[in-house]
PDB file of C-alpha atoms in Angstrom:
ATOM      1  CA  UNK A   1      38.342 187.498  23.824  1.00  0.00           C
ATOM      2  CA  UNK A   2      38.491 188.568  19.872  1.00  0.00           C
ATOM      3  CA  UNK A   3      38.901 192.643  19.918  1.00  0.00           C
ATOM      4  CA  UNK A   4      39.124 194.242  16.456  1.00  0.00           C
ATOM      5  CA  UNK A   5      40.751 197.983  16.458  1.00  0.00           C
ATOM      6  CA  UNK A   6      40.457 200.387  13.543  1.00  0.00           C
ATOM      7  CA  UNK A   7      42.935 202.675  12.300  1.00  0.00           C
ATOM      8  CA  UNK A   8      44.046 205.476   9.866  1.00  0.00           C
ATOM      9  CA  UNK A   9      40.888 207.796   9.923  1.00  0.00           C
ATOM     10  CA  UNK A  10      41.324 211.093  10.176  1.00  0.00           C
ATOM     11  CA  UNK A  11      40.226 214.435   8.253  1.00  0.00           C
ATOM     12  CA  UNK A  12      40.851 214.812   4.953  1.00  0.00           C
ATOM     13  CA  UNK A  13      39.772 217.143   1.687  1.00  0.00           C
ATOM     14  CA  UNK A  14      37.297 216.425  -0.851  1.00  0.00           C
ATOM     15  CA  UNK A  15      39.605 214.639  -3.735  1.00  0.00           C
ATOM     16  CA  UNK A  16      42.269 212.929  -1.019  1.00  0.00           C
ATOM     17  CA  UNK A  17      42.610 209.394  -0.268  1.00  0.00           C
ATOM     18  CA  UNK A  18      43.012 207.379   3.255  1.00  0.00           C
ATOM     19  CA  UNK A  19      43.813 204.517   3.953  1.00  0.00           C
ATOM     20  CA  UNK A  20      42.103 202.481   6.775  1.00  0.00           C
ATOM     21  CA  UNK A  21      43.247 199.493   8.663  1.00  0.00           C
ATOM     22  CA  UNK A  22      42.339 196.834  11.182  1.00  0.00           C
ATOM     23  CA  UNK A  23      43.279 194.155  13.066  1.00  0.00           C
ATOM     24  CA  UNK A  24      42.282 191.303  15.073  1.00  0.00           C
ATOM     25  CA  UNK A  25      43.493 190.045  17.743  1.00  0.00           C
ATOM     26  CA  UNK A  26      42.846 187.187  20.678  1.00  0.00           C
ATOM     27  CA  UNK A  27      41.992 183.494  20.294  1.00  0.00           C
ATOM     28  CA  UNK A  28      41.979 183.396  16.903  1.00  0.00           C
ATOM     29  CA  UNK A  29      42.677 179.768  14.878  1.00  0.00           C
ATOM     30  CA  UNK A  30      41.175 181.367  11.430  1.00  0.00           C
ATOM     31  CA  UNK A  31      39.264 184.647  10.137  1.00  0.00           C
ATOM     32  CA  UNK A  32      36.564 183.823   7.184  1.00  0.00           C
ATOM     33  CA  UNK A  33      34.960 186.915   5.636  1.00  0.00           C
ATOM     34  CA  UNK A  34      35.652 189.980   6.369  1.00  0.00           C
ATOM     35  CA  UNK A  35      33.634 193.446   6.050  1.00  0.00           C
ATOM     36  CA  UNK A  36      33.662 196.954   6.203  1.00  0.00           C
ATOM     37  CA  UNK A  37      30.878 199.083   6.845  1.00  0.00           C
ATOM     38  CA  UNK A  38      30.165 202.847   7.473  1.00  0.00           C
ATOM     39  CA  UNK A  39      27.549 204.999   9.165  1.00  0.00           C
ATOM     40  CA  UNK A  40      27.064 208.352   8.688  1.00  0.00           C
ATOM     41  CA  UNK A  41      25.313 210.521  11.181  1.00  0.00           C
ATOM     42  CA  UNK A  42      21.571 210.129  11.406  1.00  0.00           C
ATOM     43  CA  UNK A  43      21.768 207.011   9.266  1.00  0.00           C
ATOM     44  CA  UNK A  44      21.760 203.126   9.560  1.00  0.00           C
ATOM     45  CA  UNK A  45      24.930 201.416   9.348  1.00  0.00           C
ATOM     46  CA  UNK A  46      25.823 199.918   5.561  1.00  0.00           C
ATOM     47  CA  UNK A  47      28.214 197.073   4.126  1.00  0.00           C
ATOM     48  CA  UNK A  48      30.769 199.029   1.401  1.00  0.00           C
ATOM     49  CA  UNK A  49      33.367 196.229   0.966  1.00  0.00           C
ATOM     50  CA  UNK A  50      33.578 192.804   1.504  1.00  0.00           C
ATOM     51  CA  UNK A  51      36.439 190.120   1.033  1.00  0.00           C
ATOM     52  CA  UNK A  52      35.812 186.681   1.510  1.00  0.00           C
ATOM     53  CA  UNK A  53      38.631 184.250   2.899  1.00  0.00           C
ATOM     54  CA  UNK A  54      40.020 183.369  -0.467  1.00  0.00           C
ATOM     55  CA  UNK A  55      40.520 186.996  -1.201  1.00  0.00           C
ATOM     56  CA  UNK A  56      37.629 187.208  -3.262  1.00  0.00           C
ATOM     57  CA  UNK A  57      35.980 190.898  -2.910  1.00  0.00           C
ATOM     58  CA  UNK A  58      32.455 192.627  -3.235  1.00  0.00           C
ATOM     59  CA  UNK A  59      31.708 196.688  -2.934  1.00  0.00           C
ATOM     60  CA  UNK A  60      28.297 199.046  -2.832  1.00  0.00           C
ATOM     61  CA  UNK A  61      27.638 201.367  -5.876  1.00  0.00           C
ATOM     62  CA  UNK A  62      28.792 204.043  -3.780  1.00  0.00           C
ATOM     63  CA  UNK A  63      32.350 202.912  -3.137  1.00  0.00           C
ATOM     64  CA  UNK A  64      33.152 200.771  -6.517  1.00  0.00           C
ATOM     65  CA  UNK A  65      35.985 202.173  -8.401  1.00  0.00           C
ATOM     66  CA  UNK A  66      37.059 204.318  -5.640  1.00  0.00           C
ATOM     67  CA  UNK A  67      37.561 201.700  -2.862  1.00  0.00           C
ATOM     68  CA  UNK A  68      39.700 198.897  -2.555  1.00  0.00           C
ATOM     69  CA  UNK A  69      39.560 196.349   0.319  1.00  0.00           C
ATOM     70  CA  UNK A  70      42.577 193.892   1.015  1.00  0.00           C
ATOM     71  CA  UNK A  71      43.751 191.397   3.814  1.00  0.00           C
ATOM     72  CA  UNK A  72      46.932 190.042   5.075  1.00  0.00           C
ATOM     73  CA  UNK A  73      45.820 186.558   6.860  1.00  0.00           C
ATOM     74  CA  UNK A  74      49.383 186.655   8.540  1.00  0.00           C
ATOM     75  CA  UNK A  75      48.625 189.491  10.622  1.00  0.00           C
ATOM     76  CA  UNK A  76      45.168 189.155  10.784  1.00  0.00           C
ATOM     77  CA  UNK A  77      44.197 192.563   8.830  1.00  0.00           C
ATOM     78  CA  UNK A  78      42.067 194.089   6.520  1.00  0.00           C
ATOM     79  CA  UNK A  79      42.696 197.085   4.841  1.00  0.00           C
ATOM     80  CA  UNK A  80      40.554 199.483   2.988  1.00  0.00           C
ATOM     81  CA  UNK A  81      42.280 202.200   0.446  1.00  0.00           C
ATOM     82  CA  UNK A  82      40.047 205.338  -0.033  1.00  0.00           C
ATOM     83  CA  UNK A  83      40.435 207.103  -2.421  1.00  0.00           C
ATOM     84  CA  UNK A  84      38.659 210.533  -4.373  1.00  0.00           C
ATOM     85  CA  UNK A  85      36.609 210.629  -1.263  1.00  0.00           C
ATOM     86  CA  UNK A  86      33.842 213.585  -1.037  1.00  0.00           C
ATOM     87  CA  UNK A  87      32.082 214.328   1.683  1.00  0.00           C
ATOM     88  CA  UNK A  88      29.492 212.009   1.348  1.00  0.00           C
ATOM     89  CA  UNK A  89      31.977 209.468   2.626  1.00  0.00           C
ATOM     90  CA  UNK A  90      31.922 211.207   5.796  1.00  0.00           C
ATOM     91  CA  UNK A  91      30.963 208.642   8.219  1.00  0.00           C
ATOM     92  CA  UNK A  92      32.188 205.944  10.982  1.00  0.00           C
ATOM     93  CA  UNK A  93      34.350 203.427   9.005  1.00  0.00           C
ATOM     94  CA  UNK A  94      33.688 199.707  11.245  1.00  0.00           C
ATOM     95  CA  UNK A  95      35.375 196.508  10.396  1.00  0.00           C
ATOM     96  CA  UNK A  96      33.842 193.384  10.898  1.00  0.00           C
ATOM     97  CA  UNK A  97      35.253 189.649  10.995  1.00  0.00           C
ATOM     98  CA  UNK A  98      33.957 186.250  11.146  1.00  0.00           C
ATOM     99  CA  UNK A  99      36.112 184.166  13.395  1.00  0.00           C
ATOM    100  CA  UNK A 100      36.872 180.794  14.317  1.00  0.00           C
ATOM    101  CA  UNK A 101      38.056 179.766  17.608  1.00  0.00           C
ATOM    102  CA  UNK A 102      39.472 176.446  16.593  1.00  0.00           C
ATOM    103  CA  UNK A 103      38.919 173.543  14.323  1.00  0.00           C
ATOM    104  CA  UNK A 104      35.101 172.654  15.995  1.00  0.00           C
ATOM    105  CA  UNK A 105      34.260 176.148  15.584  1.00  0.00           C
ATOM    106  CA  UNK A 106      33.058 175.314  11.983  1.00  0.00           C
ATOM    107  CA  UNK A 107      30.921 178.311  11.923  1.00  0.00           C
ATOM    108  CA  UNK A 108      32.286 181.139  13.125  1.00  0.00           C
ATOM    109  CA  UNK A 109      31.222 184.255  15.098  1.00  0.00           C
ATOM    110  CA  UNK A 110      31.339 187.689  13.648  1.00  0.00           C
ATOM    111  CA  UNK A 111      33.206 190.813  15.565  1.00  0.00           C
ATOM    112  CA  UNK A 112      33.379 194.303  14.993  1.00  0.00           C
ATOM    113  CA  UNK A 113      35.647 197.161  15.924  1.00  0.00           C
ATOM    114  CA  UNK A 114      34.882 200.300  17.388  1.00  0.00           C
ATOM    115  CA  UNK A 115      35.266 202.197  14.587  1.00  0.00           C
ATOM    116  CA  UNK A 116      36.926 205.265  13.475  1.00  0.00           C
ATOM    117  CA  UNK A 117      35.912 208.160  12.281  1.00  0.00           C
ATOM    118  CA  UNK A 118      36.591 209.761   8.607  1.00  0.00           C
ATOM    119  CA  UNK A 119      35.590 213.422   7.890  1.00  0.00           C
ATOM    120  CA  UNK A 120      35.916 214.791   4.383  1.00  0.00           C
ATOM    121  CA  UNK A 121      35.675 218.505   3.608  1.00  0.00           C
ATOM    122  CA  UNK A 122      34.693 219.912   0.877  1.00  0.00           C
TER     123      UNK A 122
END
């Protein structure tokens, strides 16, 4: 019963920054990796940012140096700063975790959000 909610999207202009969060929630005894991804319309769904569970973080040529992802283990979030976004970011922003159940659960199952959508104008 893991749900993971995204939050913070919204509309913004070409130059301007969001910042996106999300958090998990349910039986949860420990959250490995954790991802965001994006799809824009008409296109597959792609991996920007990545953080692994020492803190540890990965992005795609399109968001390095503009992105930054983050994560709080004591509340069970992971953020993602945006920042001199153009409309090329304009997409649905998911975020996905890898969770544990319990001490046996050794590897995990990942969960996504629902997503939420950012719009940038130019």
């Amino acid at each position: 019963q893991v749900q993971l909610v995204e939050s913070g999207g919204g509309e913004v202009q070409s130059g301007g920054s969001l910042r996106l969060s999300c958090v998990a929630s349910g039986s949860i005894f420990k959250i490995g990796a954790m991802d965001w991804y994006r799809q824009a319309p008409g296109s597959q769904r792609d991996i920007i940012a990545t953080i692994s569970a020492t803190g540890f973080a990965n992005y795609a040529n399109s968001v390095k140096g503009r992105f930054t992802i983050s994560r709080d283990d004591a509340k069970n979030t992971v953020d993602l700063e945006m920042t001199s976004l153009n409309p090329e970011d304009t997409a649905v922003y998911y975020c996905c975790a890898k969770i544990h159940s319990g001490p046996e659960d050794r590897y995990g199952k990942d969960y996504w959000g629902k997503g939420t959508l950012v719009t940038v104008s130019a």
